[in-house]
Amino acid sequence: VQLQASGGGLVQAGGSLRLSCAASGNIVVINIMSWYRQRPGRQRELVVSLTKEGRIRYGDSMRSRFTISRDISSNTWDLQMNDLESEDTAAYYCNANIYNYGTGSVDYWGQGTQVTVSS
């Protein structure tokens, strides 16, 4: 299984950016689709997660400006980020808990995509 994140870049404060993640490989079902971020000098933190049942969980202070969406048929999910602030500058990682017949449920990580917000 591989996760491929895309969509990062440089944006001005107050702008928007959309990240995408695509999962490929031996996938029976994706239990949870998530986005995490790691800001400079800080630990990786949850941005938002979405279960296969449709339950959404946001990290602290993320609810108002970040939205997750998915396309189950293509095993892709997006992160829409609005009204970006300089403190949102981080490497953003997609994460998925994926069930396969051979391995059971396993967590996978994408390679990270850099988002830089200029003030």
JSON list of N, CA and C in Angstrom, two decimals, residues 1-6 18-24 27 30 32-36 48-50 67-72 74-80 93-98 108-110:
[
{"chain": "A", "resi": 1, "resn": "VAL", "atom": "N", "xyz": [0.85, -1.19, 0.00]},
{"chain": "A", "resi": 1, "resn": "VAL", "atom": "CA", "xyz": [0.00, 0.00, 0.00]},
{"chain": "A", "resi": 1, "resn": "VAL", "atom": "C", "xyz": [0.89, 1.24, 0.00]},
{"chain": "A", "resi": 2, "resn": "GLN", "atom": "N", "xyz": [0.50, 2.21, -0.82]},
{"chain": "A", "resi": 2, "resn": "GLN", "atom": "CA", "xyz": [1.21, 3.49, -0.85]},
{"chain": "A", "resi": 2, "resn": "GLN", "atom": "C", "xyz": [0.21, 4.63, -0.78]},
{"chain": "A", "resi": 3, "resn": "LEU", "atom": "N", "xyz": [0.60, 5.68, -0.07]},
{"chain": "A", "resi": 3, "resn": "LEU", "atom": "CA", "xyz": [-0.18, 6.91, -0.03]},
{"chain": "A", "resi": 3, "resn": "LEU", "atom": "C", "xyz": [0.62, 8.00, -0.71]},
{"chain": "A", "resi": 4, "resn": "GLN", "atom": "N", "xyz": [-0.02, 8.72, -1.59]},
{"chain": "A", "resi": 4, "resn": "GLN", "atom": "CA", "xyz": [0.65, 9.80, -2.33]},
{"chain": "A", "resi": 4, "resn": "GLN", "atom": "C", "xyz": [-0.09, 11.11, -2.07]},
{"chain": "A", "resi": 5, "resn": "ALA", "atom": "N", "xyz": [0.58, 12.02, -1.38]},
{"chain": "A", "resi": 5, "resn": "ALA", "atom": "CA", "xyz": [0.00, 13.33, -1.08]},
{"chain": "A", "resi": 5, "resn": "ALA", "atom": "C", "xyz": [0.47, 14.34, -2.11]},
{"chain": "A", "resi": 6, "resn": "SER", "atom": "N", "xyz": [-0.41, 15.30, -2.40]},
{"chain": "A", "resi": 6, "resn": "SER", "atom": "CA", "xyz": [-0.07, 16.35, -3.36]},
{"chain": "A", "resi": 6, "resn": "SER", "atom": "C", "xyz": [-0.84, 17.62, -3.01]},
{"chain": "A", "resi": 18, "resn": "ARG", "atom": "N", "xyz": [-5.74, 23.34, -1.29]},
{"chain": "A", "resi": 18, "resn": "ARG", "atom": "CA", "xyz": [-6.39, 22.04, -1.22]},
{"chain": "A", "resi": 18, "resn": "ARG", "atom": "C", "xyz": [-5.34, 20.96, -1.41]},
{"chain": "A", "resi": 19, "resn": "LEU", "atom": "N", "xyz": [-5.28, 20.07, -0.46]},
{"chain": "A", "resi": 19, "resn": "LEU", "atom": "CA", "xyz": [-4.37, 18.93, -0.54]},
{"chain": "A", "resi": 19, "resn": "LEU", "atom": "C", "xyz": [-5.15, 17.68, -0.92]},
{"chain": "A", "resi": 20, "resn": "SER", "atom": "N", "xyz": [-4.48, 16.78, -1.60]},
{"chain": "A", "resi": 20, "resn": "SER", "atom": "CA", "xyz": [-5.10, 15.52, -1.99]},
{"chain": "A", "resi": 20, "resn": "SER", "atom": "C", "xyz": [-4.21, 14.35, -1.59]},
{"chain": "A", "resi": 21, "resn": "CYS", "atom": "N", "xyz": [-4.85, 13.24, -1.30]},
{"chain": "A", "resi": 21, "resn": "CYS", "atom": "CA", "xyz": [-4.12, 12.01, -0.99]},
{"chain": "A", "resi": 21, "resn": "CYS", "atom": "C", "xyz": [-4.76, 10.86, -1.74]},
{"chain": "A", "resi": 22, "resn": "ALA", "atom": "N", "xyz": [-3.94, 10.04, -2.34]},
{"chain": "A", "resi": 22, "resn": "ALA", "atom": "CA", "xyz": [-4.43, 8.88, -3.07]},
{"chain": "A", "resi": 22, "resn": "ALA", "atom": "C", "xyz": [-3.77, 7.63, -2.51]},
{"chain": "A", "resi": 23, "resn": "ALA", "atom": "N", "xyz": [-4.58, 6.65, -2.17]},
{"chain": "A", "resi": 23, "resn": "ALA", "atom": "CA", "xyz": [-4.08, 5.37, -1.68]},
{"chain": "A", "resi": 23, "resn": "ALA", "atom": "C", "xyz": [-4.15, 4.35, -2.80]},
{"chain": "A", "resi": 24, "resn": "SER", "atom": "N", "xyz": [-3.09, 3.55, -2.90]},
{"chain": "A", "resi": 24, "resn": "SER", "atom": "CA", "xyz": [-3.06, 2.53, -3.93]},
{"chain": "A", "resi": 24, "resn": "SER", "atom": "C", "xyz": [-2.43, 1.26, -3.36]},
{"chain": "A", "resi": 27, "resn": "ILE", "atom": "N", "xyz": [-5.84, -2.99, -1.15]},
{"chain": "A", "resi": 27, "resn": "ILE", "atom": "CA", "xyz": [-6.75, -2.33, -0.21]},
{"chain": "A", "resi": 27, "resn": "ILE", "atom": "C", "xyz": [-8.10, -3.02, -0.24]},
{"chain": "A", "resi": 30, "resn": "ILE", "atom": "N", "xyz": [-10.66, 1.15, 3.52]},
{"chain": "A", "resi": 30, "resn": "ILE", "atom": "CA", "xyz": [-9.97, 2.17, 4.31]},
{"chain": "A", "resi": 30, "resn": "ILE", "atom": "C", "xyz": [-10.85, 2.51, 5.50]},
{"chain": "A", "resi": 32, "resn": "ILE", "atom": "N", "xyz": [-10.05, 4.50, 8.21]},
{"chain": "A", "resi": 32, "resn": "ILE", "atom": "CA", "xyz": [-9.94, 5.91, 8.62]},
{"chain": "A", "resi": 32, "resn": "ILE", "atom": "C", "xyz": [-9.02, 6.63, 7.63]},
{"chain": "A", "resi": 33, "resn": "MET", "atom": "N", "xyz": [-9.45, 7.79, 7.17]},
{"chain": "A", "resi": 33, "resn": "MET", "atom": "CA", "xyz": [-8.63, 8.66, 6.33]},
{"chain": "A", "resi": 33, "resn": "MET", "atom": "C", "xyz": [-8.33, 9.91, 7.16]},
{"chain": "A", "resi": 34, "resn": "SER", "atom": "N", "xyz": [-7.06, 10.30, 7.20]},
{"chain": "A", "resi": 34, "resn": "SER", "atom": "CA", "xyz": [-6.68, 11.40, 8.08]},
{"chain": "A", "resi": 34, "resn": "SER", "atom": "C", "xyz": [-5.66, 12.31, 7.42]},
{"chain": "A", "resi": 35, "resn": "TRP", "atom": "N", "xyz": [-5.57, 13.49, 8.01]},
{"chain": "A", "resi": 35, "resn": "TRP", "atom": "CA", "xyz": [-4.49, 14.43, 7.72]},
{"chain": "A", "resi": 35, "resn": "TRP", "atom": "C", "xyz": [-3.84, 14.83, 9.03]},
{"chain": "A", "resi": 36, "resn": "TYR", "atom": "N", "xyz": [-2.53, 14.83, 9.04]},
{"chain": "A", "resi": 36, "resn": "TYR", "atom": "CA", "xyz": [-1.74, 15.32, 10.16]},
{"chain": "A", "resi": 36, "resn": "TYR", "atom": "C", "xyz": [-0.82, 16.42, 9.64]},
{"chain": "A", "resi": 48, "resn": "VAL", "atom": "N", "xyz": [-7.41, 16.44, 10.94]},
{"chain": "A", "resi": 48, "resn": "VAL", "atom": "CA", "xyz": [-8.78, 15.95, 10.87]},
{"chain": "A", "resi": 48, "resn": "VAL", "atom": "C", "xyz": [-8.74, 14.49, 10.40]},
{"chain": "A", "resi": 49, "resn": "SER", "atom": "N", "xyz": [-9.70, 13.71, 10.88]},
{"chain": "A", "resi": 49, "resn": "SER", "atom": "CA", "xyz": [-9.83, 12.33, 10.43]},
{"chain": "A", "resi": 49, "resn": "SER", "atom": "C", "xyz": [-11.29, 12.04, 10.09]},
{"chain": "A", "resi": 50, "resn": "LEU", "atom": "N", "xyz": [-11.48, 11.05, 9.23]},
{"chain": "A", "resi": 50, "resn": "LEU", "atom": "CA", "xyz": [-12.80, 10.68, 8.74]},
{"chain": "A", "resi": 50, "resn": "LEU", "atom": "C", "xyz": [-12.88, 9.17, 8.69]},
{"chain": "A", "resi": 67, "resn": "THR", "atom": "N", "xyz": [-11.47, 21.34, 6.13]},
{"chain": "A", "resi": 67, "resn": "THR", "atom": "CA", "xyz": [-12.54, 20.42, 5.76]},
{"chain": "A", "resi": 67, "resn": "THR", "atom": "C", "xyz": [-11.97, 19.22, 5.04]},
{"chain": "A", "resi": 68, "resn": "ILE", "atom": "N", "xyz": [-12.41, 18.04, 5.46]},
{"chain": "A", "resi": 68, "resn": "ILE", "atom": "CA", "xyz": [-11.99, 16.82, 4.79]},
{"chain": "A", "resi": 68, "resn": "ILE", "atom": "C", "xyz": [-13.12, 16.31, 3.92]},
{"chain": "A", "resi": 69, "resn": "SER", "atom": "N", "xyz": [-12.76, 15.77, 2.77]},
{"chain": "A", "resi": 69, "resn": "SER", "atom": "CA", "xyz": [-13.74, 15.14, 1.88]},
{"chain": "A", "resi": 69, "resn": "SER", "atom": "C", "xyz": [-13.08, 13.91, 1.26]},
{"chain": "A", "resi": 70, "resn": "ARG", "atom": "N", "xyz": [-13.90, 13.04, 0.69]},
{"chain": "A", "resi": 70, "resn": "ARG", "atom": "CA", "xyz": [-13.34, 11.79, 0.17]},
{"chain": "A", "resi": 70, "resn": "ARG", "atom": "C", "xyz": [-14.10, 11.32, -1.05]},
{"chain": "A", "resi": 71, "resn": "ASP", "atom": "N", "xyz": [-13.44, 10.47, -1.80]},
{"chain": "A", "resi": 71, "resn": "ASP", "atom": "CA", "xyz": [-14.07, 9.74, -2.90]},
{"chain": "A", "resi": 71, "resn": "ASP", "atom": "C", "xyz": [-13.74, 8.27, -2.64]},
{"chain": "A", "resi": 72, "resn": "ILE", "atom": "N", "xyz": [-14.70, 7.56, -2.06]},
{"chain": "A", "resi": 72, "resn": "ILE", "atom": "CA", "xyz": [-14.45, 6.18, -1.67]},
{"chain": "A", "resi": 72, "resn": "ILE", "atom": "C", "xyz": [-14.10, 5.31, -2.87]},
{"chain": "A", "resi": 74, "resn": "SER", "atom": "N", "xyz": [-12.42, 5.89, -5.47]},
{"chain": "A", "resi": 74, "resn": "SER", "atom": "CA", "xyz": [-11.05, 6.04, -5.97]},
{"chain": "A", "resi": 74, "resn": "SER", "atom": "C", "xyz": [-10.02, 6.02, -4.84]},
{"chain": "A", "resi": 75, "resn": "ASN", "atom": "N", "xyz": [-10.46, 5.79, -3.61]},
{"chain": "A", "resi": 75, "resn": "ASN", "atom": "CA", "xyz": [-9.54, 5.77, -2.46]},
{"chain": "A", "resi": 75, "resn": "ASN", "atom": "C", "xyz": [-8.74, 7.06, -2.35]},
{"chain": "A", "resi": 76, "resn": "THR", "atom": "N", "xyz": [-9.42, 8.17, -2.51]},
{"chain": "A", "resi": 76, "resn": "THR", "atom": "CA", "xyz": [-8.76, 9.47, -2.38]},
{"chain": "A", "resi": 76, "resn": "THR", "atom": "C", "xyz": [-9.49, 10.32, -1.36]},
{"chain": "A", "resi": 77, "resn": "TRP", "atom": "N", "xyz": [-8.77, 11.21, -0.74]},
{"chain": "A", "resi": 77, "resn": "TRP", "atom": "CA", "xyz": [-9.38, 12.18, 0.16]},
{"chain": "A", "resi": 77, "resn": "TRP", "atom": "C", "xyz": [-8.61, 13.48, 0.11]},
{"chain": "A", "resi": 78, "resn": "ASP", "atom": "N", "xyz": [-9.33, 14.56, 0.35]},
{"chain": "A", "resi": 78, "resn": "ASP", "atom": "CA", "xyz": [-8.79, 15.89, 0.23]},
{"chain": "A", "resi": 78, "resn": "ASP", "atom": "C", "xyz": [-8.87, 16.65, 1.56]},
{"chain": "A", "resi": 79, "resn": "LEU", "atom": "N", "xyz": [-8.02, 17.64, 1.66]},
{"chain": "A", "resi": 79, "resn": "LEU", "atom": "CA", "xyz": [-8.09, 18.57, 2.78]},
{"chain": "A", "resi": 79, "resn": "LEU", "atom": "C", "xyz": [-8.19, 19.98, 2.21]},
{"chain": "A", "resi": 80, "resn": "GLN", "atom": "N", "xyz": [-9.32, 20.61, 2.43]},
{"chain": "A", "resi": 80, "resn": "GLN", "atom": "CA", "xyz": [-9.52, 21.99, 2.02]},
{"chain": "A", "resi": 80, "resn": "GLN", "atom": "C", "xyz": [-9.15, 22.89, 3.19]},
{"chain": "A", "resi": 93, "resn": "TYR", "atom": "N", "xyz": [0.80, 15.58, 6.27]},
{"chain": "A", "resi": 93, "resn": "TYR", "atom": "CA", "xyz": [0.90, 14.16, 5.95]},
{"chain": "A", "resi": 93, "resn": "TYR", "atom": "C", "xyz": [-0.49, 13.53, 5.89]},
{"chain": "A", "resi": 94, "resn": "CYS", "atom": "N", "xyz": [-0.73, 12.75, 4.86]},
{"chain": "A", "resi": 94, "resn": "CYS", "atom": "CA", "xyz": [-1.95, 11.96, 4.89]},
{"chain": "A", "resi": 94, "resn": "CYS", "atom": "C", "xyz": [-1.65, 10.62, 5.56]},
{"chain": "A", "resi": 95, "resn": "ASN", "atom": "N", "xyz": [-2.67, 10.10, 6.17]},
{"chain": "A", "resi": 95, "resn": "ASN", "atom": "CA", "xyz": [-2.55, 8.86, 6.94]},
{"chain": "A", "resi": 95, "resn": "ASN", "atom": "C", "xyz": [-3.82, 8.05, 6.72]},
{"chain": "A", "resi": 96, "resn": "ALA", "atom": "N", "xyz": [-3.67, 6.75, 6.69]},
{"chain": "A", "resi": 96, "resn": "ALA", "atom": "CA", "xyz": [-4.85, 5.91, 6.53]},
{"chain": "A", "resi": 96, "resn": "ALA", "atom": "C", "xyz": [-4.69, 4.63, 7.33]},
{"chain": "A", "resi": 97, "resn": "ASN", "atom": "N", "xyz": [-5.77, 4.21, 7.92]},
{"chain": "A", "resi": 97, "resn": "ASN", "atom": "CA", "xyz": [-5.84, 2.88, 8.53]},
{"chain": "A", "resi": 97, "resn": "ASN", "atom": "C", "xyz": [-6.57, 1.99, 7.54]},
{"chain": "A", "resi": 98, "resn": "ILE", "atom": "N", "xyz": [-5.83, 1.01, 7.01]},
{"chain": "A", "resi": 98, "resn": "ILE", "atom": "CA", "xyz": [-6.33, 0.23, 5.88]},
{"chain": "A", "resi": 98, "resn": "ILE", "atom": "C", "xyz": [-6.37, -1.25, 6.24]},
{"chain": "A", "resi": 108, "resn": "TYR", "atom": "N", "xyz": [-0.85, 3.55, 7.52]},
{"chain": "A", "resi": 108, "resn": "TYR", "atom": "CA", "xyz": [0.10, 3.92, 6.49]},
{"chain": "A", "resi": 108, "resn": "TYR", "atom": "C", "xyz": [0.22, 5.45, 6.46]},
{"chain": "A", "resi": 109, "resn": "TRP", "atom": "N", "xyz": [1.41, 5.92, 6.03]},
{"chain": "A", "resi": 109, "resn": "TRP", "atom": "CA", "xyz": [1.66, 7.35, 5.93]},
{"chain": "A", "resi": 109, "resn": "TRP", "atom": "C", "xyz": [2.08, 7.74, 4.53]},
{"chain": "A", "resi": 110, "resn": "GLY", "atom": "N", "xyz": [1.61, 8.89, 4.09]},
{"chain": "A", "resi": 110, "resn": "GLY", "atom": "CA", "xyz": [2.12, 9.48, 2.87]},
{"chain": "A", "resi": 110, "resn": "GLY", "atom": "C", "xyz": [3.46, 10.17, 3.14]}
]
